[in-house]
Short mmCIF file of C-alpha atoms in Angstrom, two decimals:
data_model
loop_
_atom_site.label_atom_id
_atom_site.label_comp_id
_atom_site.label_asym_id
_atom_site.label_seq_id
_atom_site.Cartn_x
_atom_site.Cartn_y
_atom_site.Cartn_z
CA UNK A 773 135.81 57.37 71.69
CA UNK A 774 136.53 61.09 72.10
CA UNK A 775 134.34 63.92 70.88
CA UNK A 776 134.47 67.63 70.19
CA UNK A 777 137.29 69.85 68.98
CA UNK A 778 137.96 72.95 71.06
CA UNK A 779 136.88 76.17 69.37
CA UNK A 780 138.02 78.55 72.10
CA UNK A 781 140.60 78.26 74.89
CA UNK A 782 139.40 77.30 78.36
CA UNK A 783 139.57 79.99 81.01
CA UNK A 784 140.84 78.39 84.21
CA UNK A 785 138.86 80.02 87.00
CA UNK A 786 138.05 79.09 90.56
CA UNK A 787 134.33 78.51 91.01
CA UNK A 788 132.07 77.51 93.83
CA UNK A 789 130.39 74.23 92.85
CA UNK A 790 126.68 74.50 92.14
CA UNK A 791 124.85 72.53 94.81
CA UNK A 792 122.28 71.31 92.30
CA UNK A 793 124.88 69.76 90.02
CA UNK A 794 127.20 68.08 92.50
CA UNK A 795 130.46 69.34 93.96
CA UNK A 796 133.74 68.81 92.12
CA UNK A 797 134.97 66.92 95.20
CA UNK A 798 132.56 64.04 94.53
CA UNK A 799 134.31 60.91 93.26
CA UNK A 800 132.84 60.24 89.80
CA UNK A 801 131.49 56.96 88.47
CA UNK A 802 133.93 56.14 85.67
CA UNK A 803 133.31 52.41 85.12
CA UNK A 804 130.22 51.00 83.46
CA UNK A 805 127.64 50.91 86.27
CA UNK A 806 125.28 48.32 87.64
CA UNK A 807 121.90 49.01 89.22
CA UNK A 808 122.76 48.68 92.89
CA UNK A 809 119.51 49.84 94.53
CA UNK A 810 115.97 50.29 93.24
CA UNK A 811 113.17 52.12 95.07
CA UNK A 812 109.57 51.97 93.87
CA UNK A 813 107.01 53.58 96.20
CA UNK A 814 104.25 52.98 93.66
CA UNK A 815 104.30 55.96 91.31
CA UNK A 816 105.89 56.80 87.98
CA UNK A 817 107.35 60.32 88.07
CA UNK A 818 109.94 61.71 90.48
CA UNK A 819 110.89 65.36 90.86
CA UNK A 820 114.48 66.56 91.37
CA UNK A 821 116.23 65.42 94.55
CA UNK A 822 118.16 67.16 97.30
CA UNK A 823 120.89 65.19 99.12
CA UNK A 824 122.30 65.60 102.60
CA UNK A 825 125.14 63.46 104.00
CA UNK A 826 122.79 60.58 104.80
CA UNK A 827 119.46 61.17 103.09
CA UNK A 828 117.91 61.81 99.70
CA UNK A 829 114.74 63.93 99.65
CA UNK A 830 112.54 63.93 96.55
CA UNK A 831 108.88 64.00 95.66
CA UNK A 832 106.29 62.59 93.31
CA UNK A 833 105.78 65.22 90.60
CA UNK A 834 102.42 63.86 89.40
CA UNK A 835 99.53 61.65 90.50
CA UNK A 836 99.11 61.43 94.31
CA UNK A 837 102.21 63.51 95.06
CA UNK A 838 104.11 63.30 98.32
CA UNK A 839 107.64 63.81 99.64
CA UNK A 840 109.95 60.88 100.40
CA UNK A 841 113.15 60.44 102.43
CA UNK A 842 115.53 57.70 101.27
CA UNK A 843 118.53 56.42 103.25
CA UNK A 844 121.54 56.87 100.96
CA UNK A 845 123.43 53.84 102.26
CA UNK A 846 120.68 51.22 102.19
CA UNK A 847 118.04 52.63 99.87
CA UNK A 848 115.50 52.16 102.65
CA UNK A 849 112.47 54.45 102.68
CA UNK A 850 112.79 56.41 105.94
CA UNK A 851 109.43 58.12 105.66
CA UNK A 852 106.84 59.44 103.24
CA UNK A 853 104.47 62.39 103.66
CA UNK A 854 101.33 63.37 101.75
CA UNK A 855 99.87 66.40 103.56
CA UNK A 856 96.15 66.97 103.01
CA UNK A 857 94.51 70.27 102.17
CA UNK A 858 97.10 71.75 99.82
CA UNK A 859 96.09 74.35 97.22
CA UNK A 860 95.95 71.83 94.36
CA UNK A 861 94.62 68.89 96.36
CA UNK A 862 97.27 66.30 95.57
CA UNK A 863 100.55 67.37 97.27
CA UNK A 864 102.77 66.96 94.19
CA UNK A 865 106.42 68.03 94.48
CA UNK A 866 107.91 69.17 91.16
CA UNK A 867 110.95 71.13 92.41
CA UNK A 868 113.98 70.23 94.53
CA UNK A 869 113.21 70.52 98.27
CA UNK A 870 115.17 73.06 100.30
CA UNK A 871 116.83 71.66 103.43
CA UNK A 872 117.77 73.89 106.35
CA UNK A 873 118.52 72.61 109.83
CA UNK A 874 115.85 70.08 110.78
CA UNK A 875 113.39 71.22 108.11
CA UNK A 876 112.72 70.02 104.57
CA UNK A 877 110.79 72.76 102.78
CA UNK A 878 109.01 72.51 99.43
CA UNK A 879 105.92 73.66 97.56
CA UNK A 880 103.58 70.67 97.81
CA UNK A 881 100.48 70.94 95.66
CA UNK A 882 101.17 74.70 95.35
CA UNK A 883 101.32 75.19 99.13
CA UNK A 884 104.61 75.73 100.97
CA UNK A 885 105.08 72.96 103.55
CA UNK A 886 107.92 72.30 105.99
CA UNK A 887 108.46 68.74 107.23
CA UNK A 888 110.80 67.29 109.84
CA UNK A 889 113.86 65.89 108.05
CA UNK A 890 114.03 63.11 110.65
CA UNK A 891 110.40 61.98 110.76
CA UNK A 892 108.43 63.61 107.93
CA UNK A 893 106.06 65.20 110.45
CA UNK A 894 104.63 68.55 109.33
CA UNK A 895 106.34 71.45 111.13
CA UNK A 896 104.49 74.37 109.60
CA UNK A 897 102.58 75.45 106.52
CA UNK A 898 103.18 78.65 104.56
CA UNK A 899 101.41 80.49 101.75
CA UNK A 900 99.98 79.08 98.55
CA UNK A 901 102.72 79.24 95.93
CA UNK A 902 102.90 80.34 92.32
CA UNK A 903 102.70 77.50 89.81
CA UNK A 904 106.20 76.15 89.16
CA UNK A 905 107.81 78.15 91.98
CA UNK A 906 110.71 76.59 93.89
CA UNK A 907 111.71 77.23 97.48
CA UNK A 908 115.20 78.22 98.63
CA UNK A 909 116.65 78.39 102.14
CA UNK A 910 119.63 80.05 103.79
CA UNK A 911 120.53 82.07 106.88
CA UNK A 912 117.61 80.65 108.83
CA UNK A 913 115.06 81.78 106.24
CA UNK A 914 113.00 80.13 103.52
CA UNK A 915 112.08 82.02 100.35
CA UNK A 916 109.25 81.45 97.88
CA UNK A 917 106.98 83.29 95.43
CA UNK A 918 103.36 83.21 96.54
CA UNK A 919 100.26 82.74 94.43
CA UNK A 920 99.29 86.31 95.38
CA UNK A 921 102.39 87.72 93.67
CA UNK A 922 104.37 88.40 96.86
CA UNK A 923 107.90 87.02 97.24
CA UNK A 924 108.29 86.08 100.90
CA UNK A 925 110.96 85.31 103.45
CA UNK A 926 109.78 82.99 106.22
CA UNK A 927 111.51 81.78 109.36
CA UNK A 928 112.74 78.30 108.38
CA UNK A 929 112.07 76.90 111.86
CA UNK A 930 108.59 78.35 112.49
CA UNK A 931 107.21 79.55 109.15
CA UNK A 932 106.66 83.05 110.53
CA UNK A 933 106.80 85.72 107.83
CA UNK A 934 109.82 88.03 108.06
CA UNK A 935 109.20 90.19 104.99
CA UNK A 936 107.50 90.23 101.61
CA UNK A 937 108.00 92.09 98.32
CA UNK A 938 105.32 92.42 95.67
CA UNK A 939 106.21 91.04 92.24
CA UNK A 940 104.03 91.97 89.27
CA UNK A 941 102.27 88.88 87.94
CA UNK A 942 102.42 88.50 84.16
CA UNK A 943 103.90 86.26 81.46
CA UNK A 944 105.00 82.96 82.96
CA UNK A 945 108.48 83.06 84.50
CA UNK A 946 109.14 80.22 86.93
CA UNK A 947 110.58 81.51 90.18
CA UNK A 948 113.92 79.82 90.95
CA UNK A 949 115.52 81.77 93.82
CA UNK A 950 119.15 81.19 94.77
CA UNK A 951 120.58 82.27 98.15
CA UNK A 952 124.27 83.12 98.52
CA UNK A 953 126.10 85.07 101.21
CA UNK A 954 123.05 86.93 102.52
CA UNK A 955 121.61 87.76 99.09
CA UNK A 956 118.65 86.24 97.23
CA UNK A 957 118.84 86.25 93.42
CA UNK A 958 115.50 85.75 91.66
CA UNK A 959 113.70 86.75 88.46
CA UNK A 960 110.70 89.00 89.00
CA UNK A 961 108.05 90.96 87.16
CA UNK A 962 107.92 94.75 87.50
CA UNK A 963 105.07 97.04 86.41
CA UNK A 964 106.71 99.88 84.48
CA UNK A 965 103.56 101.69 83.33
CA UNK A 966 100.03 101.69 84.72
CA UNK A 967 97.04 100.85 82.57
CA UNK A 968 95.22 103.70 80.83
CA UNK A 969 91.82 103.80 79.12
CA UNK A 970 93.63 103.21 75.83
CA UNK A 971 96.38 100.76 76.79
CA UNK A 972 97.00 97.92 79.23
CA UNK A 973 99.64 98.11 81.94
CA UNK A 974 103.21 97.46 80.80
CA UNK A 975 105.54 95.06 82.57
CA UNK A 976 109.15 93.92 82.37
CA UNK A 977 111.01 90.93 83.78
CA UNK A 978 114.24 91.46 85.67
CA UNK A 979 116.78 89.53 87.67
CA UNK A 980 117.07 91.20 91.07
CA UNK A 981 119.36 90.87 94.07
CA UNK A 982 117.48 91.18 97.36
CA UNK A 983 118.99 91.54 100.81
CA UNK A 984 118.04 88.23 102.40
CA UNK A 985 117.40 89.75 105.85
CA UNK A 986 115.24 92.70 104.75
CA UNK A 987 114.04 92.14 101.17
CA UNK A 988 115.58 95.44 100.09
CA UNK A 989 116.59 95.43 96.43
CA UNK A 990 120.35 95.84 95.98
CA UNK A 991 120.37 95.89 92.19
CA UNK A 992 118.20 95.13 89.21
CA UNK A 993 119.52 93.61 86.01
CA UNK A 994 117.97 95.66 83.23
CA UNK A 995 119.44 94.39 79.98
CA UNK A 996 117.15 95.28 77.08
CA UNK A 997 116.12 92.07 75.29
CA UNK A 998 116.87 91.69 71.61
CA UNK A 999 113.95 89.54 70.48
CA UNK A 1000 111.10 90.14 72.91
CA UNK A 1001 109.86 93.21 74.73
CA UNK A 1002 109.18 91.89 78.21
CA UNK A 1003 112.70 91.45 79.59
CA UNK A 1004 114.76 88.47 80.63
CA UNK A 1005 113.57 85.49 82.66
CA UNK A 1006 116.68 83.65 83.79
CA UNK A 1007 115.97 79.98 84.32
CA UNK A 1008 118.50 77.31 85.28
CA UNK A 1009 120.46 79.73 87.51
CA UNK A 1010 124.02 78.80 88.40
CA UNK A 1011 125.80 80.97 90.96
CA UNK A 1012 129.59 80.94 91.35
CA UNK A 1013 131.76 83.08 93.62
CA UNK A 1014 131.20 86.23 91.56
CA UNK A 1015 128.78 85.49 88.71
CA UNK A 1016 125.23 84.33 88.08
CA UNK A 1017 124.77 82.42 84.83
CA UNK A 1018 121.32 81.79 83.43
CA UNK A 1019 119.50 80.89 80.24
CA UNK A 1020 116.35 82.60 78.98
CA UNK A 1021 114.22 80.13 77.02
CA UNK A 1022 112.13 82.87 75.37
CA UNK A 1023 115.23 84.60 74.01
CA UNK A 1024 117.42 81.48 73.57
CA UNK A 1025 120.01 83.64 75.32
CA UNK A 1026 122.79 82.87 77.81
CA UNK A 1027 123.63 85.51 80.42
CA UNK A 1028 126.55 86.08 82.80
CA UNK A 1029 125.86 88.71 85.46
CA UNK A 1030 128.28 90.21 87.98
CA UNK A 1031 126.99 89.49 91.49
CA UNK A 1032 128.49 92.68 92.88
CA UNK A 1033 126.69 95.18 90.64
CA UNK A 1034 124.23 93.34 88.38
CA UNK A 1035 126.12 94.16 85.18
CA UNK A 1036 127.03 91.91 82.27
CA UNK A 1037 130.27 89.94 82.50
CA UNK A 1038 130.04 89.58 78.74
CA UNK A 1039 127.33 90.52 76.23
CA UNK A 1040 124.27 88.25 76.35
CA UNK A 1041 124.71 85.42 73.86
CA UNK A 1042 121.88 84.28 71.59
CA UNK A 1043 122.57 80.57 71.06
CA UNK A 1044 122.02 79.54 67.45
CA UNK A 1045 122.81 76.41 65.50
CA UNK A 1046 122.02 75.01 62.07
CA UNK A 1047 118.66 73.25 62.09
CA UNK A 1048 117.87 71.47 58.82
CA UNK A 1049 120.15 73.83 56.93
CA UNK A 1050 119.12 77.11 58.57
CA UNK A 1051 120.63 79.04 61.49
CA UNK A 1052 118.02 79.27 64.24
CA UNK A 1053 117.91 80.16 67.93
CA UNK A 1054 117.75 76.94 69.93
CA UNK A 1055 116.60 75.87 73.37
CA UNK A 1056 119.32 74.76 75.80
CA UNK A 1057 118.42 72.65 78.83
CA UNK A 1058 120.24 71.01 81.71
CA UNK A 1059 122.76 73.82 82.24
CA UNK A 1060 125.49 72.70 84.68
CA UNK A 1061 128.73 74.12 86.07
CA UNK A 1062 131.75 72.13 84.89
CA UNK A 1063 134.65 74.23 86.18
CA UNK A 1064 135.92 76.46 83.36
CA UNK A 1065 132.82 75.83 81.25
CA UNK A 1066 129.05 75.67 81.47
CA UNK A 1067 127.50 72.70 79.70
CA UNK A 1068 124.00 72.53 78.28
CA UNK A 1069 122.04 70.33 75.91
CA UNK A 1070 119.94 71.09 72.84
CA UNK A 1071 118.16 68.55 70.66
CA UNK A 1072 121.10 68.28 68.28
CA UNK A 1073 124.24 69.27 70.18
CA UNK A 1074 125.85 69.17 73.61
CA UNK A 1075 127.57 72.54 74.11
CA UNK A 1076 130.33 73.70 76.47
CA UNK A 1077 130.38 77.50 76.93
CA UNK A 1078 133.55 79.23 78.11
CA UNK A 1079 132.56 80.91 81.38
CA UNK A 1080 135.04 83.75 80.84
CA UNK A 1081 133.69 84.81 77.43
CA UNK A 1082 130.48 82.93 76.64
CA UNK A 1083 132.01 81.53 73.47
CA UNK A 1084 131.67 77.88 72.56
CA UNK A 1085 134.66 75.98 73.95
CA UNK A 1086 133.65 72.67 72.37
CA UNK A 1087 130.55 70.80 71.33
CA UNK A 1088 129.39 67.28 70.50
CA UNK A 1089 126.69 66.82 67.86
CA UNK A 1090 124.19 64.04 68.43
CA UNK A 1091 120.63 63.35 69.48
CA UNK A 1092 119.65 64.69 72.90
CA UNK A 1093 116.65 66.00 74.83
CA UNK A 1094 116.66 69.60 76.05
CA UNK A 1095 113.63 68.77 78.24
CA UNK A 1096 115.12 65.57 79.74
CA UNK A 1097 118.88 66.22 79.65
CA UNK A 1098 119.81 64.30 82.87
CA UNK A 1099 122.96 66.40 83.21
CA UNK A 1100 125.17 66.51 86.31
CA UNK A 1101 128.88 66.87 87.07
CA UNK A 1102 131.03 64.86 89.48
CA UNK A 1103 134.76 65.55 89.54
CA UNK A 1104 135.75 65.88 85.89
CA UNK A 1105 132.98 63.62 84.59
CA UNK A 1106 129.75 64.77 82.95
CA UNK A 1107 126.61 62.64 83.14
CA UNK A 1108 124.02 63.25 80.42
CA UNK A 1109 121.29 61.55 78.41
CA UNK A 1110 121.28 60.97 74.67
CA UNK A 1111 123.26 59.65 71.74
CA UNK A 1112 126.54 61.57 71.27
CA UNK A 1113 127.91 61.38 67.74
CA UNK A 1114 124.59 60.35 66.19
CA UNK A 1115 123.24 62.16 63.15
CA UNK A 1116 120.68 64.76 64.27
CA UNK A 1117 117.11 63.60 63.71
CA UNK A 1118 114.78 65.58 61.48
CA UNK A 1119 112.30 67.83 63.28
CA UNK A 1120 109.47 66.14 61.40
CA UNK A 1121 109.91 62.46 60.62
CA UNK A 1122 108.83 60.83 57.32
CA UNK A 1123 109.32 64.09 55.46
CA UNK A 1124 111.58 64.61 52.44
CA UNK A 1125 114.30 67.15 53.17
CA UNK A 1126 116.19 68.88 50.36
CA UNK A 1127 119.75 70.14 50.74
CA UNK A 1128 121.29 71.86 47.74
CA UNK A 1129 118.25 70.90 45.70
CA UNK A 1130 118.73 67.19 46.35
CA UNK A 1131 116.59 64.97 48.59
CA UNK A 1132 118.31 63.75 51.76
CA UNK A 1133 117.09 60.85 53.85
CA UNK A 1134 116.66 62.20 57.40
CA UNK A 1135 118.14 60.33 60.34
CA UNK A 1136 115.59 58.45 62.48
CA UNK A 1137 114.89 59.37 66.08
CA UNK A 1138 116.92 57.06 68.31
CA UNK A 1139 115.33 55.53 71.42
CA UNK A 1140 115.41 57.40 74.73
CA UNK A 1141 116.59 56.13 78.09
CA UNK A 1142 120.34 56.15 77.45
CA UNK A 1143 122.51 57.65 80.19
CA UNK A 1144 126.18 58.44 79.49
CA UNK A 1145 129.37 59.51 81.26
CA UNK A 1146 131.93 61.73 79.52
CA UNK A 1147 135.50 62.45 80.66
CA UNK A 1148 135.69 66.25 80.58
CA UNK A 1149 139.46 66.30 80.15
CA UNK A 1150 139.68 63.99 77.13
CA UNK A 1151 136.01 64.10 76.03
CA UNK A 1152 136.11 60.31 75.83
CA UNK A 1153 132.85 58.47 76.41
CA UNK A 1154 133.35 56.37 79.55
CA UNK A 1155 130.12 54.37 79.51
CA UNK A 1156 126.49 54.26 78.41
CA UNK A 1157 123.68 52.69 80.41
CA UNK A 1158 120.07 51.72 79.69
CA UNK A 1159 117.53 49.73 81.69
CA UNK A 1160 114.32 47.92 80.70
CA UNK A 1161 111.13 49.82 81.55
CA UNK A 1162 107.46 48.88 81.38
CA UNK A 1163 107.00 51.67 78.87
CA UNK A 1164 109.94 51.03 76.50
CA UNK A 1165 112.80 53.51 76.19
CA UNK A 1166 111.53 55.73 79.00
CA UNK A 1167 113.82 58.70 79.52
CA UNK A 1168 115.88 59.00 82.68
CA UNK A 1169 115.09 62.01 84.84
CA UNK A 1170 117.14 63.94 87.39
CA UNK A 1171 120.68 62.84 88.27
CA UNK A 1172 122.13 63.28 91.78
CA UNK A 1173 125.83 62.29 92.01
CA UNK A 1174 127.31 60.62 95.09
CA UNK A 1175 130.82 59.26 95.67
CA UNK A 1176 131.42 56.46 93.17
CA UNK A 1177 127.85 56.44 91.94
CA UNK A 1178 124.68 58.36 91.21
CA UNK A 1179 120.96 58.37 91.87
CA UNK A 1180 118.61 58.85 88.93
CA UNK A 1181 114.89 58.45 88.45
CA UNK A 1182 113.46 56.18 85.78
CA UNK A 1183 110.03 54.73 85.01
CA UNK A 1184 108.35 53.90 88.36
CA UNK A 1185 111.74 53.76 90.05
CA UNK A 1186 114.49 55.71 91.73
CA UNK A 1187 117.73 53.81 91.15
CA UNK A 1188 121.29 53.98 92.40
CA UNK A 1189 123.98 53.22 89.84
CA UNK A 1190 127.38 52.19 91.15
#
């Protein structure tokens, strides 16, 4: 079965694969998979994983927390670590760990902790971190936003602070720094007017490029938002050779920003689709780099955006989850969760919907926990996979492709499909 008619020509461009989504050189899993390995350390929820050549690092995002190292070949648990005394008590790990040299670095229970990649032994401990902040590493440094509002660079080997820059704290914007070629790209808050007796302080959110070695700001992306007055917060960042792509959930807007000067590659695009007969801005989750296109998921449609223009290249209606998209790319295959081709479910079930003055029976919500593979050249569905879970139809979580297979978390399990 093939889906989606092209609505705009593809722009063939060379891109640097996004490390989070899997390099294009990875051999994709094209045949219907089997569950080759299953790891269950005794908790339900995994956070996103980071893979090296031999090891998968991921944490427990809820409950007791902890960080775990899994041997990629055997599925054997190499080590587990649950440091005591973190800011939140339980050392939960809800973001992908950063790996640099011999260190695995992650906010654990809202405290930055570095562990030995070989043994899991604690190497050093950094500042308390902002809720939802992720760590990044590159050039011998680790970067993270602190609970005190300072964005810091720390020596990745020792944890010694190299520099810090104060970010204004206001209006939740999860810090997701990306390091490329000596530059850190991160969304930040900036105070643009001090408080007066008659008015509170005013703030804006910006994407900034900081010199990784000094913290000096190289440029500040200052696009005026169209629907809110506090600026853009670019989540789901994808960095290619010359562009940063990101989606702002508050604005339902897709951005493409020139890395050299911080200017728009094309005008910011408010993503709208018909929802129960009305055009509305929609949330898009799971944004991944798929060569000439970016692909993201809303509740009712899987969308491919032309990277050269921002226009829709093709789309596949269906039932999906923008909060549990399970998207990743390997070669020219897209992995994702949902029911492509299904009639979109009504926002509110058991409600009569009228179209053209006539009642229409809404489509039911289909069960979760269905992982798919799509050929990006033909848009043919290659396979779909589900597994029994103690809590029925539990959604899959984060997908990490490997040659000829993938790792994905499920209910109380991290599994390898092959």
